[in-house]
GROMACS .gro file of C-alpha atoms in nm:
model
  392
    1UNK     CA    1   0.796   2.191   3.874
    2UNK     CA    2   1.005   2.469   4.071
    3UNK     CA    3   0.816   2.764   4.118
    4UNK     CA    4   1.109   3.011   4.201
    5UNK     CA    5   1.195   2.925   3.833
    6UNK     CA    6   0.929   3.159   3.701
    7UNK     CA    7   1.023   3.482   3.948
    8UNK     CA    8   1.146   3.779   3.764
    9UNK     CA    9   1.491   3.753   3.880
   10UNK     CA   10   1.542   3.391   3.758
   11UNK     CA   11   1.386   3.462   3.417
   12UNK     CA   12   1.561   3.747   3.365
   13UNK     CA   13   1.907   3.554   3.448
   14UNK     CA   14   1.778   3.295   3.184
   15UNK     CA   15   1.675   3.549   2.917
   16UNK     CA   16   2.028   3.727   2.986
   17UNK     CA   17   2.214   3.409   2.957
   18UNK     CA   18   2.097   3.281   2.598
   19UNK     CA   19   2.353   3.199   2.402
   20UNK     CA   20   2.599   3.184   2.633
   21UNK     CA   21   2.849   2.894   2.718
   22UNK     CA   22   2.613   2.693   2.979
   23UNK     CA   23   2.930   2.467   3.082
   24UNK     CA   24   3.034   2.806   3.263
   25UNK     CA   25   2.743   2.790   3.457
   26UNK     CA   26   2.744   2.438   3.580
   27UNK     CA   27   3.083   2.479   3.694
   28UNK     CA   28   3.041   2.804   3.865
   29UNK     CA   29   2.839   2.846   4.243
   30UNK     CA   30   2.530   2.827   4.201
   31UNK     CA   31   2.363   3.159   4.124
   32UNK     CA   32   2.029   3.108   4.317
   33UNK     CA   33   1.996   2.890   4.649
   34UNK     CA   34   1.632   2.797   4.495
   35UNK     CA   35   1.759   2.687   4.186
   36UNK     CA   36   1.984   2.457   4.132
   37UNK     CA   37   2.244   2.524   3.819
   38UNK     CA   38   2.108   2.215   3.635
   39UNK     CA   39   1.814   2.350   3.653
   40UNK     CA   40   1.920   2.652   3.503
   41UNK     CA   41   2.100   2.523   3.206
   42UNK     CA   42   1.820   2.271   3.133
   43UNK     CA   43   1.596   2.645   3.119
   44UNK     CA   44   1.849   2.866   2.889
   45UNK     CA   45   1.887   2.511   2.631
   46UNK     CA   46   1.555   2.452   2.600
   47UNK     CA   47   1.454   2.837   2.599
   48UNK     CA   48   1.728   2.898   2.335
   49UNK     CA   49   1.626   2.597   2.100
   50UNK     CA   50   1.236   2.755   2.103
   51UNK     CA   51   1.324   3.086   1.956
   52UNK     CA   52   1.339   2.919   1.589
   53UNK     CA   53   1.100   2.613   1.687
   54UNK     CA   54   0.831   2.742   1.907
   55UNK     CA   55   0.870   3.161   1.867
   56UNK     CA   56   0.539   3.199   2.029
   57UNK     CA   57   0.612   3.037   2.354
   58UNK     CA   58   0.987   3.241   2.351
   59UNK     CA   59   0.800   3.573   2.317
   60UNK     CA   60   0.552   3.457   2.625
   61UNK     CA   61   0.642   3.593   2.983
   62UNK     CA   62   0.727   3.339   3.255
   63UNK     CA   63   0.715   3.013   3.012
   64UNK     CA   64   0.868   2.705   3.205
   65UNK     CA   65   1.075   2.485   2.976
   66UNK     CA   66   1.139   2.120   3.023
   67UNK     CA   67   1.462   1.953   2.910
   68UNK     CA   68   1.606   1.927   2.601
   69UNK     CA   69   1.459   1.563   2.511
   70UNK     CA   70   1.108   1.672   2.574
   71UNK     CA   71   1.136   1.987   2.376
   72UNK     CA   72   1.277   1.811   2.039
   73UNK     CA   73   1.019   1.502   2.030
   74UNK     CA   74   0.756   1.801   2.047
   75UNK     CA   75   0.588   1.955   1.795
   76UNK     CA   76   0.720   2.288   1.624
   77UNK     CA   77   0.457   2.566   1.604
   78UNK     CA   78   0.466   2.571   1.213
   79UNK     CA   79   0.333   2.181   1.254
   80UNK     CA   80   0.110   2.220   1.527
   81UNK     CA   81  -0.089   2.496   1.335
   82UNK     CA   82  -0.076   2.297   0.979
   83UNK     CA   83  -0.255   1.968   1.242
   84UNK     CA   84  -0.515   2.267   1.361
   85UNK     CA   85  -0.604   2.373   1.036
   86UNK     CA   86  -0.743   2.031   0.906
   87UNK     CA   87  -0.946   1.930   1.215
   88UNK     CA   88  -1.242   2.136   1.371
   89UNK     CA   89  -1.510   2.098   1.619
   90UNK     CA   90  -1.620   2.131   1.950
   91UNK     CA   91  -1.420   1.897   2.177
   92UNK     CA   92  -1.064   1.694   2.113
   93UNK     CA   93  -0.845   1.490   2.360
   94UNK     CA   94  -0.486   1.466   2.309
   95UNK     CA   95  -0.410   1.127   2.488
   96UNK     CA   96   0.008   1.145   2.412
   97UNK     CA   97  -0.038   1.542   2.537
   98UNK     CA   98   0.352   1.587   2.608
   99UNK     CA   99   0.472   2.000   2.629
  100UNK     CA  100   0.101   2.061   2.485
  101UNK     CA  101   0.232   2.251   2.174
  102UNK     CA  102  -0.078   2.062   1.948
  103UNK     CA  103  -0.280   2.107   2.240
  104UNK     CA  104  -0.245   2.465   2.243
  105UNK     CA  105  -0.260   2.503   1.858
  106UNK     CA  106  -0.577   2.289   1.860
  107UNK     CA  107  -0.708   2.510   2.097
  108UNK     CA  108  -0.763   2.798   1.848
  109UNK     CA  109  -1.006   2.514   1.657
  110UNK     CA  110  -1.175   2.356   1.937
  111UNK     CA  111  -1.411   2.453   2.250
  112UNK     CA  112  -1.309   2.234   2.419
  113UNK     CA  113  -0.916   2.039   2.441
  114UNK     CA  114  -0.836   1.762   2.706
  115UNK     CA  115  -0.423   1.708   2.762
  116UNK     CA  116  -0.391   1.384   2.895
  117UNK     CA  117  -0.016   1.350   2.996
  118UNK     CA  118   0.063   1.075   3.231
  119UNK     CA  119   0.436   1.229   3.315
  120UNK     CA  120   0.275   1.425   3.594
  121UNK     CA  121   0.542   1.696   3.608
  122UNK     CA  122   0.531   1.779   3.241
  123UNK     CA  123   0.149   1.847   3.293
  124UNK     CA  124   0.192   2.102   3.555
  125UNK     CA  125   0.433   2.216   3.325
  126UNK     CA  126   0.172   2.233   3.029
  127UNK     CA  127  -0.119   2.376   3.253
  128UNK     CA  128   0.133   2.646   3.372
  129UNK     CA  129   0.251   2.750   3.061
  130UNK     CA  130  -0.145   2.729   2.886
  131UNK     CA  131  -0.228   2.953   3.140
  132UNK     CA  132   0.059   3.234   3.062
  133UNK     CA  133  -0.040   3.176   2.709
  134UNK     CA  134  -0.421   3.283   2.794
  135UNK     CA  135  -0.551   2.938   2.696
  136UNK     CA  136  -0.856   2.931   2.897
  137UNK     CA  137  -0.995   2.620   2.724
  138UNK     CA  138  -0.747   2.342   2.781
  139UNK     CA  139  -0.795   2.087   3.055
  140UNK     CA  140  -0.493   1.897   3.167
  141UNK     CA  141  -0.501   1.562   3.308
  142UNK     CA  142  -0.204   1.401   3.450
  143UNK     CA  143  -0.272   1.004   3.360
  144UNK     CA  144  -0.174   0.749   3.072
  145UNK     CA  145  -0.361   0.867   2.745
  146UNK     CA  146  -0.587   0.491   2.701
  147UNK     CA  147  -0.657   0.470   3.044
  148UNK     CA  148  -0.814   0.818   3.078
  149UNK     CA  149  -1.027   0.735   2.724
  150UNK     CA  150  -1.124   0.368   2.935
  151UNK     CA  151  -1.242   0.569   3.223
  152UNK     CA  152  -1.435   0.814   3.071
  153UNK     CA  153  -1.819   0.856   2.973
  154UNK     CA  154  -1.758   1.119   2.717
  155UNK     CA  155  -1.708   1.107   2.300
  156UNK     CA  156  -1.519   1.371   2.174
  157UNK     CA  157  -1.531   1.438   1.845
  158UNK     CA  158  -1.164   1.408   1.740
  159UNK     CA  159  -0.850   1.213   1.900
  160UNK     CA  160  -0.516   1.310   1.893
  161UNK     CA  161  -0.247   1.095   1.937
  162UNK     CA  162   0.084   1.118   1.875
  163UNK     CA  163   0.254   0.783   1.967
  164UNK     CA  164   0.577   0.728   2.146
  165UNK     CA  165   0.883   0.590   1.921
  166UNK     CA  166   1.077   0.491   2.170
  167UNK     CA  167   1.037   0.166   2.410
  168UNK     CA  168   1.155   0.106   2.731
  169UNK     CA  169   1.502   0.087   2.725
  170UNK     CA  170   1.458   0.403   2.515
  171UNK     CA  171   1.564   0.241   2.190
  172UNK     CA  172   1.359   0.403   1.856
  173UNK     CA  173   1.117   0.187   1.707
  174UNK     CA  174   1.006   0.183   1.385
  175UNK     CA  175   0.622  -0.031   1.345
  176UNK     CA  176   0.343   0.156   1.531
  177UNK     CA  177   0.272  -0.204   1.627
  178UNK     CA  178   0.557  -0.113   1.874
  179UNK     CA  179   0.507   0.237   1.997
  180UNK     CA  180   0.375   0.332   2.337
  181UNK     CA  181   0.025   0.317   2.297
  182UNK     CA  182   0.032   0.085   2.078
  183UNK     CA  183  -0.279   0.214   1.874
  184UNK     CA  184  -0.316  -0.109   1.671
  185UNK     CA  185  -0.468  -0.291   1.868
  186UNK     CA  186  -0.663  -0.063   1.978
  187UNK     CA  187  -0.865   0.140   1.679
  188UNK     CA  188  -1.190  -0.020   1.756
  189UNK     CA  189  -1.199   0.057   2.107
  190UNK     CA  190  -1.069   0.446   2.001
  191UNK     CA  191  -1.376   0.470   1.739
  192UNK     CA  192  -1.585   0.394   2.075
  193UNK     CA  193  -1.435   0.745   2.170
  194UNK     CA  194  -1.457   0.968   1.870
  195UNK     CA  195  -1.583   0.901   1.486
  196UNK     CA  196  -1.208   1.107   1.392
  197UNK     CA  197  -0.866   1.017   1.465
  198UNK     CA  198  -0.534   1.211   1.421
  199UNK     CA  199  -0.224   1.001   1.435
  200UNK     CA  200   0.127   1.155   1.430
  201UNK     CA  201   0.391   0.929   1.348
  202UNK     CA  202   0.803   1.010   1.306
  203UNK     CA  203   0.940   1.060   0.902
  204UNK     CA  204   1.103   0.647   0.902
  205UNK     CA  205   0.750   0.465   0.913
  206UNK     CA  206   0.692   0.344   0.516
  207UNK     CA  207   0.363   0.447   0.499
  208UNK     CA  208   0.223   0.133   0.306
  209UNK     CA  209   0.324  -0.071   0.645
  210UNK     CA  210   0.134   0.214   0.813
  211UNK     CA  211  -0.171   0.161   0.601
  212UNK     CA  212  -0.138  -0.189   0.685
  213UNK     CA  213  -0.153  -0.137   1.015
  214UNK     CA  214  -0.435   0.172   1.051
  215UNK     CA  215  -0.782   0.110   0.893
  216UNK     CA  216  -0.997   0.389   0.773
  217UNK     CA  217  -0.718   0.611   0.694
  218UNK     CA  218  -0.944   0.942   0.477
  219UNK     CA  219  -0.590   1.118   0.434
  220UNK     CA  220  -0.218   1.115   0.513
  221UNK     CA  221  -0.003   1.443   0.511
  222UNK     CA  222   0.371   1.447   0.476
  223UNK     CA  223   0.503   1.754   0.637
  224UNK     CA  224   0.848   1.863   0.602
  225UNK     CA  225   1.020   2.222   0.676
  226UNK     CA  226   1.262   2.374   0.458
  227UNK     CA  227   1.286   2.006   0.294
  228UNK     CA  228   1.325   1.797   0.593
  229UNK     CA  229   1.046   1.582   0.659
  230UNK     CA  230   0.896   1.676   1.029
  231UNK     CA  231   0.639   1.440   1.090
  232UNK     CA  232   0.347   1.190   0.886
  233UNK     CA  233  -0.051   1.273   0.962
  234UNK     CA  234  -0.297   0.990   0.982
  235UNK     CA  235  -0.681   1.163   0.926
  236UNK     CA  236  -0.917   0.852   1.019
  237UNK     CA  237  -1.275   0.850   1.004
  238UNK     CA  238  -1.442   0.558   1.157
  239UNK     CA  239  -1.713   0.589   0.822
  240UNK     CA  240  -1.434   0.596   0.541
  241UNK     CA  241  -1.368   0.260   0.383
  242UNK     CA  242  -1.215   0.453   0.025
  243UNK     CA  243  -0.850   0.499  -0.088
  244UNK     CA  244  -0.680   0.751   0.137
  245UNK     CA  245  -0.523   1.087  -0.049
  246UNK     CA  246  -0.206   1.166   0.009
  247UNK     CA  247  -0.092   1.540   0.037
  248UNK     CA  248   0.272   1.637   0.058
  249UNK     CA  249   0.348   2.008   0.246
  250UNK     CA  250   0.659   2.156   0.213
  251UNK     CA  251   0.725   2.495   0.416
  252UNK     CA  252   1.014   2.670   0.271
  253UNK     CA  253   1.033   3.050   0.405
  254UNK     CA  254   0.684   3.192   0.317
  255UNK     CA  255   0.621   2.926   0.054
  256UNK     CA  256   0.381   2.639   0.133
  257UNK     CA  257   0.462   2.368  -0.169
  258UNK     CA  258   0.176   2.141  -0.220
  259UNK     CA  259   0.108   1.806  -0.420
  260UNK     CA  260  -0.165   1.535  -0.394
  261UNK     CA  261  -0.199   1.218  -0.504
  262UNK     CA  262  -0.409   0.835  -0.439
  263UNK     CA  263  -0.161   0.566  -0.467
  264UNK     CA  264  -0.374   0.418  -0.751
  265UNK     CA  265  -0.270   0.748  -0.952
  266UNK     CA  266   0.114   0.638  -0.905
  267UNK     CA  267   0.060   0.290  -0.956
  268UNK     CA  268  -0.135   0.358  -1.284
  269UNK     CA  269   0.052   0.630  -1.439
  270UNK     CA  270   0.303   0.620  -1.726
  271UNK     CA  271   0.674   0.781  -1.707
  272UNK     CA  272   0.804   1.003  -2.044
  273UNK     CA  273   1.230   0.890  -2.064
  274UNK     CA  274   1.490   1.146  -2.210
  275UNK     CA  275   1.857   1.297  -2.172
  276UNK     CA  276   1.839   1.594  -1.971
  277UNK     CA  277   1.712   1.907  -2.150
  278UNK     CA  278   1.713   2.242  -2.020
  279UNK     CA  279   1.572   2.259  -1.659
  280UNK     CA  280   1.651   1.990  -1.431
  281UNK     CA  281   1.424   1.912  -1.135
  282UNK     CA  282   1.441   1.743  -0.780
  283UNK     CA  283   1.090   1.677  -0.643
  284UNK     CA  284   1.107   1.845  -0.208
  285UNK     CA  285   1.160   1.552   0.051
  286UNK     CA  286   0.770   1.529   0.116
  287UNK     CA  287   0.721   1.412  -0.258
  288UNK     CA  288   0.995   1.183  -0.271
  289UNK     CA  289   0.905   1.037   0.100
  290UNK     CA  290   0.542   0.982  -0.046
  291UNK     CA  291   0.660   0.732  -0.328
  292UNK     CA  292   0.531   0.961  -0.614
  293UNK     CA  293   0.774   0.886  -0.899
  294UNK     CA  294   0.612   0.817  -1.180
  295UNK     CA  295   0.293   1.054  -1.093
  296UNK     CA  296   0.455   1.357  -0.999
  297UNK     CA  297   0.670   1.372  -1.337
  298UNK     CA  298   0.367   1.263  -1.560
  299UNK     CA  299   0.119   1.514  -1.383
  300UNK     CA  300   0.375   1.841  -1.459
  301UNK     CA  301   0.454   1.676  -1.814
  302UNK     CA  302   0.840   1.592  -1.738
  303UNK     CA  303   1.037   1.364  -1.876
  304UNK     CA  304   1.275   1.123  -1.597
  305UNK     CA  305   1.614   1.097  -1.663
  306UNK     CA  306   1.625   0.718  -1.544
  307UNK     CA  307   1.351   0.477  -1.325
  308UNK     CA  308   1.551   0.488  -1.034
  309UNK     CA  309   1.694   0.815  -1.063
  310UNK     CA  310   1.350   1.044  -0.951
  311UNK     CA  311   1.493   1.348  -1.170
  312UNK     CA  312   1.326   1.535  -1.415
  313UNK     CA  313   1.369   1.761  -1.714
  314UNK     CA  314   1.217   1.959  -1.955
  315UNK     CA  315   1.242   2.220  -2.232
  316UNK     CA  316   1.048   2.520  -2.115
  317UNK     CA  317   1.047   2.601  -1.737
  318UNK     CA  318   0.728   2.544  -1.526
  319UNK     CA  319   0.655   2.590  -1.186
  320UNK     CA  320   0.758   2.270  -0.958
  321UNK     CA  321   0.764   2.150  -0.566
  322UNK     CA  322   1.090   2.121  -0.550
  323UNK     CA  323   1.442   2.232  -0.624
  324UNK     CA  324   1.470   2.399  -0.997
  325UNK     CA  325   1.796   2.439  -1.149
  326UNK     CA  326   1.917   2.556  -1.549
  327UNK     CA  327   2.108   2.296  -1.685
  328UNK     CA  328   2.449   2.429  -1.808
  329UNK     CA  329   2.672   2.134  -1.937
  330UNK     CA  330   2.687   1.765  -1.920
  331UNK     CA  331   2.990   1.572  -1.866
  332UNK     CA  332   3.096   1.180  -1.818
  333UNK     CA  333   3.187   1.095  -1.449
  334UNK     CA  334   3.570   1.135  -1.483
  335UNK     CA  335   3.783   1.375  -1.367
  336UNK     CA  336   3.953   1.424  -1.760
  337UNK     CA  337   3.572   1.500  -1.897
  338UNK     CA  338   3.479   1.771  -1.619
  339UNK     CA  339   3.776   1.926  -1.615
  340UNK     CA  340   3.682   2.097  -1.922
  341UNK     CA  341   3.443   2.260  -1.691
  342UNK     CA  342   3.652   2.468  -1.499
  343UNK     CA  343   3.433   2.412  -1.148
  344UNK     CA  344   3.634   2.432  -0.877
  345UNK     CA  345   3.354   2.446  -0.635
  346UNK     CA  346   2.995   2.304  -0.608
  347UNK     CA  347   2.712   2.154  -0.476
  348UNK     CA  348   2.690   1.793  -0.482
  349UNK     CA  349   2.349   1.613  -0.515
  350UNK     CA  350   2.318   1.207  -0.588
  351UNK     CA  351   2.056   1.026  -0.722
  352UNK     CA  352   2.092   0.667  -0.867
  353UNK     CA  353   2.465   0.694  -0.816
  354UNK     CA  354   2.719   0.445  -0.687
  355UNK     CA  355   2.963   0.696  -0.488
  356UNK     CA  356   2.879   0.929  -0.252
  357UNK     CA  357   2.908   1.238  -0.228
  358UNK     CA  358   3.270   1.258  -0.007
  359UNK     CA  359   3.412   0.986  -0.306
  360UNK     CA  360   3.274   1.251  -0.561
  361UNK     CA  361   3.452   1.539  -0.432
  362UNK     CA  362   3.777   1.317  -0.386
  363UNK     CA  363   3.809   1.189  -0.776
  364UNK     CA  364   3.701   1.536  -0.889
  365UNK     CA  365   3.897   1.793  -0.675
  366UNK     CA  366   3.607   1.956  -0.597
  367UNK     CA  367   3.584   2.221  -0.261
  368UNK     CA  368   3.205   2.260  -0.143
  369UNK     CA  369   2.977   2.534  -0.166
  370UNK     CA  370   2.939   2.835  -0.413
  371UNK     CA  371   2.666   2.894  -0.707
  372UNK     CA  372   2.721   2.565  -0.908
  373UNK     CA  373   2.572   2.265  -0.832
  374UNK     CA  374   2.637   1.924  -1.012
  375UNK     CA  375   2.383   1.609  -0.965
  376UNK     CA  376   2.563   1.305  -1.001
  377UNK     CA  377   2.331   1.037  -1.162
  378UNK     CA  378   2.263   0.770  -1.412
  379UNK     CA  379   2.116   0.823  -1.721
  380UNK     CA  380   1.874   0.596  -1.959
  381UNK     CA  381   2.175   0.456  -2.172
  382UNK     CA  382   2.273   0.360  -1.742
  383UNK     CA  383   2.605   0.613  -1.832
  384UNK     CA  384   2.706   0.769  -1.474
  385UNK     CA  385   2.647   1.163  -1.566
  386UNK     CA  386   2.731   1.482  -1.416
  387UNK     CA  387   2.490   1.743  -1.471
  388UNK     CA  388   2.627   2.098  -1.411
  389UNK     CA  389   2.365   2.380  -1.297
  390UNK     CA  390   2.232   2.672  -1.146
  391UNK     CA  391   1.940   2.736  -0.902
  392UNK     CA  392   1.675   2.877  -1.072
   0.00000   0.00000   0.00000
């Protein structure tokens, strides 16, 4: 890393240039004979993109950024805290440690955390900026995450790993089978290191391949922000040889939706059918990325509009994950049926639908945006519907 990033003058031209048009920049002489103006832009991006993702490390004096890749395959803060809160105890290693935004949130948990990056430069950068956030209790390691476990003498009692999707050539990957380390083959030898493992993997892994491919799985977590799934959590415990729970999170502002489940309670439960009533709702993306669609609507006593449609209704309102709307009017999918409704503009949601959303707008005349939203869907006669509502 280049030191003469961190001096006052340098950070202050950083701070003073968020937001700005970086292109300017690069084209322009450079500004510092020190730093280069690559160097500079690659600061101010990644600087600007952690005042929503990572506020605590924007507010922090003197915090040295890496680029843009590394800083959207890390962690945000709101995840990194939700991993702290479920794990405890007196030592952890992250193997995979990257920027060290887990590392530092697991540090609030833990006596003791080990970083183990082996990209050399991006653990000076971690150590540097652990040390500017008064992290006293981190260790960093610059060396590849199994290697450093191989070496060692010590157990720890949790590891962290957070696997790379990407191979090689750099092309995603979608089987953990096939991300680097490839912690498959490997669980024995990593329940030589700890009793507990925590495995991060990207939204796209199906998680019954997943359980296929990790034993002693105690829980998984689906965590999504604002509805947009984030990341998957693997709890194992080298003792558990049960059915795993699976809890769905959904931040949304200051709102923490929550809903567990086993898989035996989806496979074994029993959905109610009928025309929409008076509240429609759409189960968050954590839910629906779970697989809960028959559980979800027969533990809040909703009735499904169709099997493959995954909405819900019901006479009297109750509290739901997800999106709640009041159900106005009903109309066939034509344009000479919801033209009687006078919508000009709306939302456009499908579920169990054969045109998207674009072909929707087309045949209807429809502009987006505004307060009414229409979910375009199939219904249990298998009529193609339009439901016309409002946001609870």
């Amino acid at each position: 890393m280049n030191s003469e990033i961190v001096t006052d003058e340098v950070q202050q031209y950083i701070t003073d240039k968020l937001g700005t048009d970086v292109h300017k920049i690069l084209l322009s002489k450079p500004r510092f004979t020190e730093v280069s103006s690559k160097e500079l832009v690659e600061q101010i991006e990644s600087k600007t993109k952690a005042k929503a993702k990572l506020p605590s490390w924007f507010s922090t004096k003197n915090i040295y950024y890496p680029n843009k890749l590394n800083l959207s395959q890390t962690s945000s803060e709101v995840t990194a805290q939700y991993k702290a809160s479920l794990i405890n105890g007196k030592s952890i290693v992250d193997i995979t440690g990257g920027f060290g935004v887990d590392a530092y949130s697991f540090s609030q948990k833990f006596e003791q955390v080990t970083h183990v990056e082996k990209n050399s430069a991006l653990s000076n950068i971690a150590q540097h900026n652990f040390e500017q956030m008064g992290a006293t209790n981190i260790n960093c390691i610059a060396s590849e995450g199994l290697e450093f476990l191989k070496a060692s003498t010590t157990t720890y009692n949790w590891l962290y790993i957070d696997p790379s999707r990407r191979d090689e050539n750099n092309k995603k990957v979608y089987y953990l089978a096939d991300c680097e380390p490839n912690i498959v083959n490997q669980a024995s030898f990593l329940f030589t290191k700890a009793n507990n493992v925590l495995v991060k993997t990207g939204p796209l892994l199906d998680l019954k391949i997943g359980l296929t491919e990790l034993s002693n799985v105690k829980e998984i977590h689906i965590v999504a922000i604002n509805n947009d799934v984030k990341e998957v959590l693997w709890l194992m415990d080298k003792e558990y040889n049960q059915e795993p729970i699976i809890k769905t999170i959904n931040f949304k502002n200051s709102i923490k939706q929550e809903f567990s489940f086993k898989p035996s309670d989806e496979e074994n439960a029993i959905s109610n059918f009928s025309k929409p009533q008076n509240y429609l709702y759409e189960p968050n993306a954590a839910i629906l990325k779970s697989g809960s669609f028959q559980f979800i609507g027969a533990f809040f006593k909703l009735n499904k509009l169709h099997p493959n449609s995954h909405l819900f209704t019901s006479t009297e309102l109750i509290k739901f994950p997800g999106r709640v709307f009041k159900i106005e009017s009903i109309y066939e999918y034509s344009k000479k049926s919801f033209k009687k409704s006078g919508i000009k503009k709306a939302n456009i949601t499908t579920r169990n639908f054969p045109d998207s959303v674009s072909e929707i707008r087309r045949k209807l005349g429809l502009k987006d945006g505004g307060e009414n939203y229409v979910f375009a869907t199939t219904d249990l006669e298998g009529k193609l519907i339009l439901i016309s509502c409002f946001r609870h």
